[in-house]
Coordinates of C-alpha atoms in Angstrom, one line a residue:
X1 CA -325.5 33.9 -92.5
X2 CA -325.5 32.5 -95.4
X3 CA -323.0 33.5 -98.0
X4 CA -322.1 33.6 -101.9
X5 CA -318.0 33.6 -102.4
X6 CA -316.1 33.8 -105.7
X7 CA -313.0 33.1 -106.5
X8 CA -311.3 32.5 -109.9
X9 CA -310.4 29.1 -109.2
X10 CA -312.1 26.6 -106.1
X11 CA -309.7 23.5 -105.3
X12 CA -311.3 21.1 -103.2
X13 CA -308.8 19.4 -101.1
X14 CA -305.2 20.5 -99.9
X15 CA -303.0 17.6 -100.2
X16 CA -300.2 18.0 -102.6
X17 CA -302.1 18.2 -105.6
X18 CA -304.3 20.5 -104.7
X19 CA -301.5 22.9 -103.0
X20 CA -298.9 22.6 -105.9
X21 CA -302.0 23.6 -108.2
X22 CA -302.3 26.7 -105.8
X23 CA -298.7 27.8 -106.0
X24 CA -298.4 27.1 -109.9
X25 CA -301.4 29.9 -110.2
X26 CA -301.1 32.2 -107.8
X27 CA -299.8 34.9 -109.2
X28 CA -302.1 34.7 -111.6
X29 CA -305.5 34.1 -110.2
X30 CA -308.1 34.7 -107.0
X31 CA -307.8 30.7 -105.1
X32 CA -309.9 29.1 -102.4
X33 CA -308.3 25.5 -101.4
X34 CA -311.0 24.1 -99.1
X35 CA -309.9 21.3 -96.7
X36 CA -312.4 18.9 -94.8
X37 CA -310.7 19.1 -91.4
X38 CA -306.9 20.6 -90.7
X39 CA -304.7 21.4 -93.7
X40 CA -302.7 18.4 -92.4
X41 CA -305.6 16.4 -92.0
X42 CA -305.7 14.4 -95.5
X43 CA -303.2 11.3 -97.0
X44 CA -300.3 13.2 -98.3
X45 CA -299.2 13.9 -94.7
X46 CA -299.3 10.6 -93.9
X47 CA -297.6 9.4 -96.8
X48 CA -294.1 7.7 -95.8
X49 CA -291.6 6.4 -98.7
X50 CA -290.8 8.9 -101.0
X51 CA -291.3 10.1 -104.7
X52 CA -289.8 8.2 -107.8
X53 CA -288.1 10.1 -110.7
X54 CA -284.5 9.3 -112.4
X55 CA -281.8 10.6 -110.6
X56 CA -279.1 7.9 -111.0
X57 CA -276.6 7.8 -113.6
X58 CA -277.6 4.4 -114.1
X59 CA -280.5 4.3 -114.3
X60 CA -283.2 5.9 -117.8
X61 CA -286.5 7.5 -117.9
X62 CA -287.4 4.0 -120.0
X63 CA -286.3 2.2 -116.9
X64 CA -288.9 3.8 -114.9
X65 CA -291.4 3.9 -117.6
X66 CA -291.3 0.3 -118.3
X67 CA -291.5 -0.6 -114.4
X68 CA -294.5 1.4 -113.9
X69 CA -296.2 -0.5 -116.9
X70 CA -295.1 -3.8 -115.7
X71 CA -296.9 -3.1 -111.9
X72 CA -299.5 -1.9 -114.1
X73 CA -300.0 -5.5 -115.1
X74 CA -299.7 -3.8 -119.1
X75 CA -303.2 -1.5 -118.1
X76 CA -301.5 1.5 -117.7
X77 CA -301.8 3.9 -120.7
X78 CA -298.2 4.9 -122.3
X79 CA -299.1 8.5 -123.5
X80 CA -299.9 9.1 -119.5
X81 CA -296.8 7.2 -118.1
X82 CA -294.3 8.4 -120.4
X83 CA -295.8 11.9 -120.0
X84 CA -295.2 11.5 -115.9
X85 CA -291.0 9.8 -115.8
X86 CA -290.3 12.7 -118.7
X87 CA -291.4 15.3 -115.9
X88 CA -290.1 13.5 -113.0
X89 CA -287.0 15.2 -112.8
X90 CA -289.0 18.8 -112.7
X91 CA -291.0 17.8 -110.4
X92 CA -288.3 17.0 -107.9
X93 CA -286.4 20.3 -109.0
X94 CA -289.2 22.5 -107.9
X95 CA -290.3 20.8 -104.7
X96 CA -286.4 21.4 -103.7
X97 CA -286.5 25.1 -104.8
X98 CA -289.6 25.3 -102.3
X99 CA -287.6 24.1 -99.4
X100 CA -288.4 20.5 -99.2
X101 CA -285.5 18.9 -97.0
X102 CA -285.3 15.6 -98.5
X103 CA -282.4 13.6 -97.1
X104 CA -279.3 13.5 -98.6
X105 CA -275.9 11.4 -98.1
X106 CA -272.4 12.7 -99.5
X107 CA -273.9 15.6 -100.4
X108 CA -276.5 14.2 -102.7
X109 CA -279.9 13.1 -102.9
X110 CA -280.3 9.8 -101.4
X111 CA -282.5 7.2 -102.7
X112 CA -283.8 4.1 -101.7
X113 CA -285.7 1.3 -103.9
X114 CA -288.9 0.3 -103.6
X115 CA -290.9 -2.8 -104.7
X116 CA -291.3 -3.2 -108.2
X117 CA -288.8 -0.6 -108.9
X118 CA -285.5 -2.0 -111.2
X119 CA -283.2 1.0 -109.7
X120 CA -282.8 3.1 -106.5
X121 CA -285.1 6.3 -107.8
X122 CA -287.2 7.1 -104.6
X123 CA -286.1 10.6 -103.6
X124 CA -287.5 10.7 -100.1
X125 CA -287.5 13.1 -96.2
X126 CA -286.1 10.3 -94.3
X127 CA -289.8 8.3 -93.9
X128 CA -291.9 10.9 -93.5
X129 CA -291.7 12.2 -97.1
X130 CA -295.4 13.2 -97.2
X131 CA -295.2 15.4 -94.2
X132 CA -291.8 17.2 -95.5
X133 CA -293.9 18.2 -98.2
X134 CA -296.9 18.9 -97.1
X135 CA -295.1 21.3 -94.4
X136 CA -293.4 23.0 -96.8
X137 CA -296.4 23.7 -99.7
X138 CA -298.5 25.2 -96.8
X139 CA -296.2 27.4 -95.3
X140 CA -295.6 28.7 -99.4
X141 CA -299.1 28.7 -99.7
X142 CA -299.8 30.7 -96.5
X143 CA -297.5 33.5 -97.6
X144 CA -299.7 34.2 -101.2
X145 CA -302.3 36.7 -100.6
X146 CA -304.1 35.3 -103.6
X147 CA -304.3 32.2 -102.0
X148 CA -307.4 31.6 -99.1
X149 CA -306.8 28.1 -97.4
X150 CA -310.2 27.3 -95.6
X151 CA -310.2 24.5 -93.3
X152 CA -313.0 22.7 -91.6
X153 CA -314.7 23.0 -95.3
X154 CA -316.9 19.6 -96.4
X155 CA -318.0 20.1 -100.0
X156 CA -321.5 18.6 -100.5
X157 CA -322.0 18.5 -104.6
X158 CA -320.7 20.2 -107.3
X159 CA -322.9 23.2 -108.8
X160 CA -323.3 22.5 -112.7
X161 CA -325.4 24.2 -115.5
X162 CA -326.8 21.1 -116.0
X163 CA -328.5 21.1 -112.4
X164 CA -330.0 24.6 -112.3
X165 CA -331.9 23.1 -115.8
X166 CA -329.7 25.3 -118.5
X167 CA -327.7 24.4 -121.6
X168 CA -324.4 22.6 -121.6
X169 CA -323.1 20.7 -118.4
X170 CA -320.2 23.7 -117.0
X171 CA -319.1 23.6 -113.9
X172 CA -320.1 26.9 -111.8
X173 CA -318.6 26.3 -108.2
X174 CA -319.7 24.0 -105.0
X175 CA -321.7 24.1 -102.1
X176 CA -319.7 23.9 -99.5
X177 CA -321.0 23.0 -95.4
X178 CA -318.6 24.5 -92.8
X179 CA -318.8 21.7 -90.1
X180 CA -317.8 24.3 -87.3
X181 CA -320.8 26.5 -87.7
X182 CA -323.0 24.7 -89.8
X183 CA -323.9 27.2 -92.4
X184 CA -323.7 25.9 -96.2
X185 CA -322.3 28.8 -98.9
X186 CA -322.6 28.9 -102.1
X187 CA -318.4 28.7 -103.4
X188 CA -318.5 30.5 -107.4
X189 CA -315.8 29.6 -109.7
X190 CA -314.9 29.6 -113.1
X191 CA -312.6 26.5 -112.3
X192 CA -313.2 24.0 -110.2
X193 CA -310.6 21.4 -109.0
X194 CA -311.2 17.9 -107.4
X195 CA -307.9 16.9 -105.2
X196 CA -310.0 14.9 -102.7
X197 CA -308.0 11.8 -102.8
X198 CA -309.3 8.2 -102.7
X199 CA -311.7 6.3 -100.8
X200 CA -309.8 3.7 -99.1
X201 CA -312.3 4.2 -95.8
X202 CA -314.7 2.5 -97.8
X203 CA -312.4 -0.4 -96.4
X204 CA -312.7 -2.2 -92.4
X205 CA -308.6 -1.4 -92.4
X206 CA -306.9 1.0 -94.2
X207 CA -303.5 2.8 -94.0
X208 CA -305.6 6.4 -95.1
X209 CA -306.5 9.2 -92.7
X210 CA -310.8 9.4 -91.8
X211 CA -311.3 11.6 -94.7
X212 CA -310.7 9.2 -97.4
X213 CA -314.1 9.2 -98.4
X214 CA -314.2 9.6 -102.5
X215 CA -315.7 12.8 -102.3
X216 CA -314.7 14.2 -105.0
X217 CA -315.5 10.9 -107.3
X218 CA -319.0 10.9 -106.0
X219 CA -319.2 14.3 -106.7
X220 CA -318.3 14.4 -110.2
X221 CA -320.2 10.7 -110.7
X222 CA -323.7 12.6 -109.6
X223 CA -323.1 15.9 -111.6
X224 CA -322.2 13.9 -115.0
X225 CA -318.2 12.6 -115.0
X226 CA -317.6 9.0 -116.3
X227 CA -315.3 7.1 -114.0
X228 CA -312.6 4.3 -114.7
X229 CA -311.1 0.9 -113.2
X230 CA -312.6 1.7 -109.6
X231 CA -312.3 -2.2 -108.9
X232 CA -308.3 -1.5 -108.6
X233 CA -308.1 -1.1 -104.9
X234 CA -304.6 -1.0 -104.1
X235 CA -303.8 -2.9 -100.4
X236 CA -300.7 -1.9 -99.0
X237 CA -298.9 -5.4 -97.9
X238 CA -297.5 -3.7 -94.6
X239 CA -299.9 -1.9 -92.6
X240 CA -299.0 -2.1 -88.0
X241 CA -300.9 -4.4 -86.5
X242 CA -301.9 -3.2 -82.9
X243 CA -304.9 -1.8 -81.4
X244 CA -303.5 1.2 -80.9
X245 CA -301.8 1.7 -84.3
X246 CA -304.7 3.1 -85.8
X247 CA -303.6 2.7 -89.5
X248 CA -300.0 3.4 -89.1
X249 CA -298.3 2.7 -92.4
X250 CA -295.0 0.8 -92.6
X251 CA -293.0 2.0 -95.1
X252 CA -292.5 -0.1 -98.5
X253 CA -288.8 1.7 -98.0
X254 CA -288.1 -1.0 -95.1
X255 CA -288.6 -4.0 -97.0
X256 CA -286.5 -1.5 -99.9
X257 CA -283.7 -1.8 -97.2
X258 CA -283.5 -5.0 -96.5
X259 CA -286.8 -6.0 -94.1
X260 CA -287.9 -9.6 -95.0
X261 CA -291.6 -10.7 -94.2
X262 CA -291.7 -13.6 -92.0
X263 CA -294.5 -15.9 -90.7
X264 CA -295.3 -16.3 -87.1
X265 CA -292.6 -19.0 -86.3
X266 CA -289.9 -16.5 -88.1
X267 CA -289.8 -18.4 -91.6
X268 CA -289.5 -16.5 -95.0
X269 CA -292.5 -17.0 -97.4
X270 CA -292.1 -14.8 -100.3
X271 CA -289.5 -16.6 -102.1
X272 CA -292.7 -19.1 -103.1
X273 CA -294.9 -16.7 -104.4
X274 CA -292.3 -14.7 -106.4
X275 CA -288.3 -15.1 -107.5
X276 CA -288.5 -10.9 -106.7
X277 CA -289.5 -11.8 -102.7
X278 CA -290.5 -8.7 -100.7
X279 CA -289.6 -6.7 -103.6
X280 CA -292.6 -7.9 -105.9
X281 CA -295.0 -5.2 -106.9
X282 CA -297.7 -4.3 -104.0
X283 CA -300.9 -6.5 -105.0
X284 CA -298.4 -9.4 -104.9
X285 CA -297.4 -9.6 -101.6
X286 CA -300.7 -8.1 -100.3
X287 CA -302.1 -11.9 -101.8
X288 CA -299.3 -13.5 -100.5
X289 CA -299.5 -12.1 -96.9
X290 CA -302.9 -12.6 -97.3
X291 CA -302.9 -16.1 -98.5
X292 CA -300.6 -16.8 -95.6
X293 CA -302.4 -15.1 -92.6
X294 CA -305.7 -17.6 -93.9
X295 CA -303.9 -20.6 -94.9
X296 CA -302.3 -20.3 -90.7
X297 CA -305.1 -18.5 -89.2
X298 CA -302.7 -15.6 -88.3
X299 CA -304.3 -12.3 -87.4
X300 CA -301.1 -11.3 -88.7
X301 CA -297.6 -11.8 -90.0
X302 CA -294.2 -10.3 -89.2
X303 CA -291.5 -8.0 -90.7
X304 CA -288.3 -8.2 -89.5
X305 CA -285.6 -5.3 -90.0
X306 CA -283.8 -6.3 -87.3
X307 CA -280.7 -7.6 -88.9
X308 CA -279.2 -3.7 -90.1
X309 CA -277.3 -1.8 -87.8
X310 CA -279.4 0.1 -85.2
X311 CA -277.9 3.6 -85.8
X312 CA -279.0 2.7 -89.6
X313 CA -282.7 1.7 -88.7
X314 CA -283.3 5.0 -86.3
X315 CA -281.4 6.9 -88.9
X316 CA -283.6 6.1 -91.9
X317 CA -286.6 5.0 -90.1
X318 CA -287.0 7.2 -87.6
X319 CA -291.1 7.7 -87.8
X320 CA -291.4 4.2 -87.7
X321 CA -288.8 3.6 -85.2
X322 CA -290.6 6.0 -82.5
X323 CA -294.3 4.8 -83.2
X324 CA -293.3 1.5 -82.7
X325 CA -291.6 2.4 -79.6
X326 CA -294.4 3.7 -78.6
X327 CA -296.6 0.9 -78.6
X328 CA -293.6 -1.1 -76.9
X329 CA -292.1 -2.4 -80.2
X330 CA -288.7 -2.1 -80.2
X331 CA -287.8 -2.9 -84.1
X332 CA -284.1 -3.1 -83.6
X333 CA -284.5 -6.2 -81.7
X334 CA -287.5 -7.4 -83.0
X335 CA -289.5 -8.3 -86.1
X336 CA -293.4 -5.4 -86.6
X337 CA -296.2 -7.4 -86.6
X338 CA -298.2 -5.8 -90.5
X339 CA -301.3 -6.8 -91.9
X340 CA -302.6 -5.4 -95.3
X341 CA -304.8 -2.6 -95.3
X342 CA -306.5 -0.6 -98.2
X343 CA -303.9 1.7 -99.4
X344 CA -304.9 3.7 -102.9
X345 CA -307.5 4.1 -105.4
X346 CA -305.9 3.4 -108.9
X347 CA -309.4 3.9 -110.6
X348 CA -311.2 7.9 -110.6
X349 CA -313.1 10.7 -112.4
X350 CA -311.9 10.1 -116.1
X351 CA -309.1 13.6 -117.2
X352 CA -307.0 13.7 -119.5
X353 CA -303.0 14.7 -119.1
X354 CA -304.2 18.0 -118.3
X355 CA -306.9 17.4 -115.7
X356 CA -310.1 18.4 -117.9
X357 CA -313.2 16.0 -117.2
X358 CA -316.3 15.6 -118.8
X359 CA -317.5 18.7 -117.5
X360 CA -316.1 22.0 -118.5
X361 CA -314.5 23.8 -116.0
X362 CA -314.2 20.9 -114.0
X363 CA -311.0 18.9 -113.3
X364 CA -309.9 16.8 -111.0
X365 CA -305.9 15.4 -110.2
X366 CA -304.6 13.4 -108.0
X367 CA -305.4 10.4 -106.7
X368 CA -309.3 11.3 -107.6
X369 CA -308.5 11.3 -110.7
X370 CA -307.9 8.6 -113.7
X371 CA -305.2 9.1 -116.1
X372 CA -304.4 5.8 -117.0
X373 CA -301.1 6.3 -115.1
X374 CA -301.4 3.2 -112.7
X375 CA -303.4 0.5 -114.2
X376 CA -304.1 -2.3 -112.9
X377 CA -301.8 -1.6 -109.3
X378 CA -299.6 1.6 -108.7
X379 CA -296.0 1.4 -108.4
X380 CA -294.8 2.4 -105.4
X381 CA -294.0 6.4 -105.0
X382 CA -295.7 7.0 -108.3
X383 CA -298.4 8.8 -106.7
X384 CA -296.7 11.9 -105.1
X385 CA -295.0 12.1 -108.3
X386 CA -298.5 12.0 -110.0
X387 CA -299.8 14.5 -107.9
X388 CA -296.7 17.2 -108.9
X389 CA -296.9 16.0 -112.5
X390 CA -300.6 16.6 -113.6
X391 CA -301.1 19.7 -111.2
X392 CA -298.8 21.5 -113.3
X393 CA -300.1 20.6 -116.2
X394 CA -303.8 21.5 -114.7
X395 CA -302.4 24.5 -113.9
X396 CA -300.9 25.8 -117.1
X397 CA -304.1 24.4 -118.7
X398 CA -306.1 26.9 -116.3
X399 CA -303.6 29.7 -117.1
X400 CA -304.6 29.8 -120.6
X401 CA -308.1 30.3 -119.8
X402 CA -308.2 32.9 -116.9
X403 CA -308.6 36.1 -119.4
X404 CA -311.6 34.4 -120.4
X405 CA -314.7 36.5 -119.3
X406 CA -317.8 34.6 -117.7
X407 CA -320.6 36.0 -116.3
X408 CA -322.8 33.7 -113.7
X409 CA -326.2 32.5 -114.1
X410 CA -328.4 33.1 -110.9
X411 CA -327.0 30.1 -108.5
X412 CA -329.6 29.6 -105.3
X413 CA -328.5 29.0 -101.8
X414 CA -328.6 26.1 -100.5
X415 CA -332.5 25.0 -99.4
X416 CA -333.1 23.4 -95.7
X417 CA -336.3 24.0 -95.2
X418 CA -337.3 21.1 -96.4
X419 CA -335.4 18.8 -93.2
X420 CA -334.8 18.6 -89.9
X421 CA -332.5 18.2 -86.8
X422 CA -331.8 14.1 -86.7
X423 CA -332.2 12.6 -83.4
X424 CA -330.4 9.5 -85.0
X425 CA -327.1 10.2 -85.7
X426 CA -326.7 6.1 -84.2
X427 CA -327.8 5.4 -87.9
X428 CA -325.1 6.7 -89.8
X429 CA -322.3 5.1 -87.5
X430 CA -324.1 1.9 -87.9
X431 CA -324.3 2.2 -91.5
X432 CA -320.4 3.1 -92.0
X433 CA -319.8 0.3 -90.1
X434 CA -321.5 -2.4 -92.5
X435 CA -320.5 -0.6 -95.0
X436 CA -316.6 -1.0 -94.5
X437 CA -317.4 -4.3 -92.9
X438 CA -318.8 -6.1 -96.1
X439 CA -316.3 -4.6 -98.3
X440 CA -313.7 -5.8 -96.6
X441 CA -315.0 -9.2 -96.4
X442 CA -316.9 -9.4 -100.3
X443 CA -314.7 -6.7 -102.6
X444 CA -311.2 -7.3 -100.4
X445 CA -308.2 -8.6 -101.8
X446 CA -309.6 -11.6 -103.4
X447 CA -312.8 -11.7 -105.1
X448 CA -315.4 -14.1 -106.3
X449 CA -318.6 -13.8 -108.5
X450 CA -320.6 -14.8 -105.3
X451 CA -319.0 -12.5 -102.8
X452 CA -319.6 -9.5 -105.5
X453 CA -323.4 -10.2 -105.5
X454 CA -323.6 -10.6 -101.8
X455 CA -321.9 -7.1 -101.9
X456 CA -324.0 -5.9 -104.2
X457 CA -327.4 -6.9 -102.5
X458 CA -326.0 -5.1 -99.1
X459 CA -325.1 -1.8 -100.6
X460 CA -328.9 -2.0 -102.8
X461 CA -330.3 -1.8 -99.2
X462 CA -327.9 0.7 -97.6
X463 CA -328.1 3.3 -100.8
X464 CA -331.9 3.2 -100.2
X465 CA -331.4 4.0 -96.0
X466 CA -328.7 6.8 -96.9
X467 CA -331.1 8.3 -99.4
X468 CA -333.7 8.5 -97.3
X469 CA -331.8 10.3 -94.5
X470 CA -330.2 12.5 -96.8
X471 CA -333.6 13.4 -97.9
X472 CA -335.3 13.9 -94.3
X473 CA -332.2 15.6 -92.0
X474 CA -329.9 18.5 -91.5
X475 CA -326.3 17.0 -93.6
X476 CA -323.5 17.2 -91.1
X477 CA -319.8 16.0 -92.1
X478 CA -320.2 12.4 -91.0
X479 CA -323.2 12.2 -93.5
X480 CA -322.1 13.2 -96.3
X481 CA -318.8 11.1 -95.8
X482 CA -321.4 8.6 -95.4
X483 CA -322.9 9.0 -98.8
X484 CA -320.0 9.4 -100.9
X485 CA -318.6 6.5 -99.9
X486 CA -321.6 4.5 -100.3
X487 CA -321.6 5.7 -103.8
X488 CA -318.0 4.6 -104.5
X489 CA -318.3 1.6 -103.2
X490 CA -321.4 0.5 -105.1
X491 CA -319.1 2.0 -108.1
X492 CA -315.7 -0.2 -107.2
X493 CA -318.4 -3.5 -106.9
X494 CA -319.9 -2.5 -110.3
X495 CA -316.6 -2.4 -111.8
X496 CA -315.3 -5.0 -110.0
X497 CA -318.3 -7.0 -111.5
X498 CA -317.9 -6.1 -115.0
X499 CA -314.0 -7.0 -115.3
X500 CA -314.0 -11.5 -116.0
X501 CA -310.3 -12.2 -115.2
X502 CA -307.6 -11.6 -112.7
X503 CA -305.3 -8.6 -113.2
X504 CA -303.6 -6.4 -110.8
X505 CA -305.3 -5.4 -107.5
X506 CA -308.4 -7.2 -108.8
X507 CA -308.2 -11.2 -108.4
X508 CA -311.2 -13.4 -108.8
X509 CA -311.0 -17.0 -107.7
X510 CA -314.1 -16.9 -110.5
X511 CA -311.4 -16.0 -113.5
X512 CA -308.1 -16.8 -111.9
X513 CA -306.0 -16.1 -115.5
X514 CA -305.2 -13.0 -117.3
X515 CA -307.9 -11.9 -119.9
X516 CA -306.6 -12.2 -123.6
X517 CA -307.3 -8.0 -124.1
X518 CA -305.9 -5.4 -121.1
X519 CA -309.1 -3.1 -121.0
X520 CA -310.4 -0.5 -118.4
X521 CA -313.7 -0.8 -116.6
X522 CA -315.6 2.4 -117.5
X523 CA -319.0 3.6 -116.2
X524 CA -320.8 6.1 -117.5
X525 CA -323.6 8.1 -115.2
X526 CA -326.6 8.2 -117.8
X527 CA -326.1 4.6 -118.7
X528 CA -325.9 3.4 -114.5
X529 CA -329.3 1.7 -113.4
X530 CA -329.8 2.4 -109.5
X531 CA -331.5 -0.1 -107.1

């Protein structure tokens, strides 16, 4: 049966933005945090190295600032990065007050350095930071009454003001599919949170769990919500290569410890692409590896850890050390065989420091969202820290409002009579397929004009077949994953169209130099012409 649930405040997507947004308001407010599969199910548990923030005697707030800029390639907007270092420190102060065991040695916080980073600031749970975290904000959030974490949840579209054909484009809740029972409720809330992540599956390889599928981008894209610099696919350089890996990341922490990339007759390469070597900022050596594995015709390169101590590899790479043992890599004797794989989404639904969108009562943090915090390419561990930084300010933001009386405007159930039962589902796993297929090979790494239009002129014809099964069936999960990620991507090949130079994550062999001006690529909805 169909249902109609209302909750002060809807957060869509339980990562570590969504759940630090929970706690911060809990005591304060009614919350549903909807998750797609398992609470566990989405990036931040997968997430390895750690989060940045200045802990070191030696090292300033400016430091970190100024690194974050550089990896930015100068995109990054300063109001946003100097707003995330200054509240760094907090951040880590609270996720230790909630339990988070992050390793220590003498007594203190350990930390490890990272590529692009000037100082050792990455505060991290041995290499399986994400998880540490993630553990510990659900078991918090389990114990809040206030808080209801859903699971097996798959939002289909926002529910707007705008859509039911009133005044003013608010934000009024979600319809949300359960994809155990099939049944699609109506979700009412005064405050509506996107914490979806990115949508790295739009990508053949990537190093993101299968639910990376920029919901909550195309969500707020089709109810109204300009977007910015979606052509900034970050590509994590280190990603196992094995057929049974299936998108195993390899920490950036390794190569922060010593690990030195090495080519398939055990040489050192990235000495010639930059005087920082495996320490260069991520979109670096992801062209370098990359430039390597095609100049050779490798199917992949090597990284070789091999030379530390073996108590000192298990010790602070234990995650990796037991995967790789699993596959029958033993990495204390041997070098992992890594290929890049699309890592994060720098680009998102357009906030400001406080998470407010276009749209009122709409927000959106994390990696869906676009704060001008990574620019061009993110510095590494910057995006946990993101995720603590601007849920906290969403959250106090959110507290303001909740005295606020509102009163609903009729909102209908969801309508199916219209479809029915597809006896095709072939069609969608075909189409996800070309999809990640031709973005891979046309809006990968590196880019030219001709590769962009050939992109383009596949995903004209794919939007076309999705719409027309969208319109005709019964959604399930898999469709509407389908969908949004056919939306992004035809949004990351727009941008990537738009922007006439190399910077960053994007490189064009088209405009290989810097552009005079460091702009964002921004796309707004009513100006967008659709095939």
């Amino acid at each position: 049966m169909k249902a109609q649930r209302e909750f002060d405040i809807l957060i869509i997507g339980s990562g570590a933005a969504g759940l630090t947004l929970a706690l911060k308001l809990a005591a304060n407010a009614s919350i549903a945090v909807l998750s797609k599969g398992d609470l566990t199910s989405g990036s931040t548990w997968l997430a390895q190295g750690g989060v940045a923030a200045v802990i070191d005697e030696s090292d300033i707030e400016q430091n970190h600032a100024a690194d974050t800029l550089t990896a930015g390639s100068f995109l990054s907007h300063s109001d946003a990065v100097n707003y995330t270092v200054e509240n760094a420190r907090e951040s880590i102060d609270w996720l230790i007050e909630q339990g988070v065991p992050f390793s220590k040695e003498n007594g203190q916080l350990h930390l490890t350095k990272e590529g692009g980073h000037s100082h050792r600031r990455i505060i991290h749970a041995a290499d399986a930071t994400g998880k540490a975290i993630l553990q510990t904000l659900i078991e918090k959030a389990q114990a809040e009454p206030s808080i209801s974490l859903i699971e097996h949840s798959v939002a289909i579209d926002l529910i707007t003001t705008t859509k039911l054909g009133l005044s003013d484009n608010q934000c009024l809740g979600a319809y949300v599919l359960n994809s155990d029972t099939g049944v699609i409720d109506v979700f009412k809330a005064r405050h509506t949170v996107l914490a979806t992540g990115g949508a790295s599956k739009a990508y053949l390889y990537t190093s993101n769990s299968d639910g990376a599928s920029g919901d909550g981008i195309a969500m707020a894209w089709r109810s109204g919500c300009r977007v910015a610099n979606m052509e900034f696919n970050q590509f994590h350089p280190t990603c196992l290569y094995h057929p049974q890996a299936k998108s195993f990341l390899v920490s950036e922490a390794v190569r922060g410890e010593g690990g030195k990339l090495k080519l398939p007759d055990g040489s050192a390469f990235m000495h010639k692409f930059d005087s920082r070597g495996e320490l260069a900022p991520r979109d670096i050596v992801a062209r370098a590896i990359d430039h390597e594995m095609k100049r050779l015709g490798a199917d992949c390169l090597y990284l070789d850890i091999s030379h530390r101590d073996d108590e000192f590899i298990k010790s602070h790479f234990p995650t990796i050390y037991q995967r790789c043992q699993q596959l029958g890599i033993d990495i204390c004797n041997q070098p992992i065989p890594i290929v890049p794989a699309a890592h994060y989404t720098c680009g998102g639904v357009i906030t400001d420091i406080n998470g407010n969108t276009d749209i009122e009562g709409l927000y959106a943090i994390g990696e869906t969202a676009f704060t001008g915090l990574h620019g061009a390419n993110r510095l590494a561990s910057n995006s946990l820290l993101e995720c603590i930084v601007f849920a906290t300010a969403c959250a106090t933001t959110i507290k303001k409002q909740l005295d606020t009386k509102f009163y609903y405007p009729v909102i209908p159930s969801w309508d199916e009579s219209q479809v029915t039962d597809s006896d095709e589902d072939v069609i969608i796993a075909h189409n996800w397929e070309e999809l990640r297929r031709f973005m891979w090979d046309y809006v990968g790494i590196v880019r030219t004009d001709k590769r962009l239009q050939r992109a383009k002129h596949r995903s004209d014809l794919l939007h076309k077949e999705i719409a027309e099964y969208y319109s005709n069936y019964k959604i399930s999960k898999d469709l509407l994953e389908l969908r949004n990620l056919a939306l992004v991507s035809e949004l990351i090949i727009q941008s990537a169209m738009l922007r006439k130079e190399s910077r960053g994550l994007h490189f064009t062999l088209d405009y290989p130099q810097l552009g005079p001006q460091a702009r964002d690529t921004i796309l707004t909805p009513i100006n967008y012409q659709w095939p």
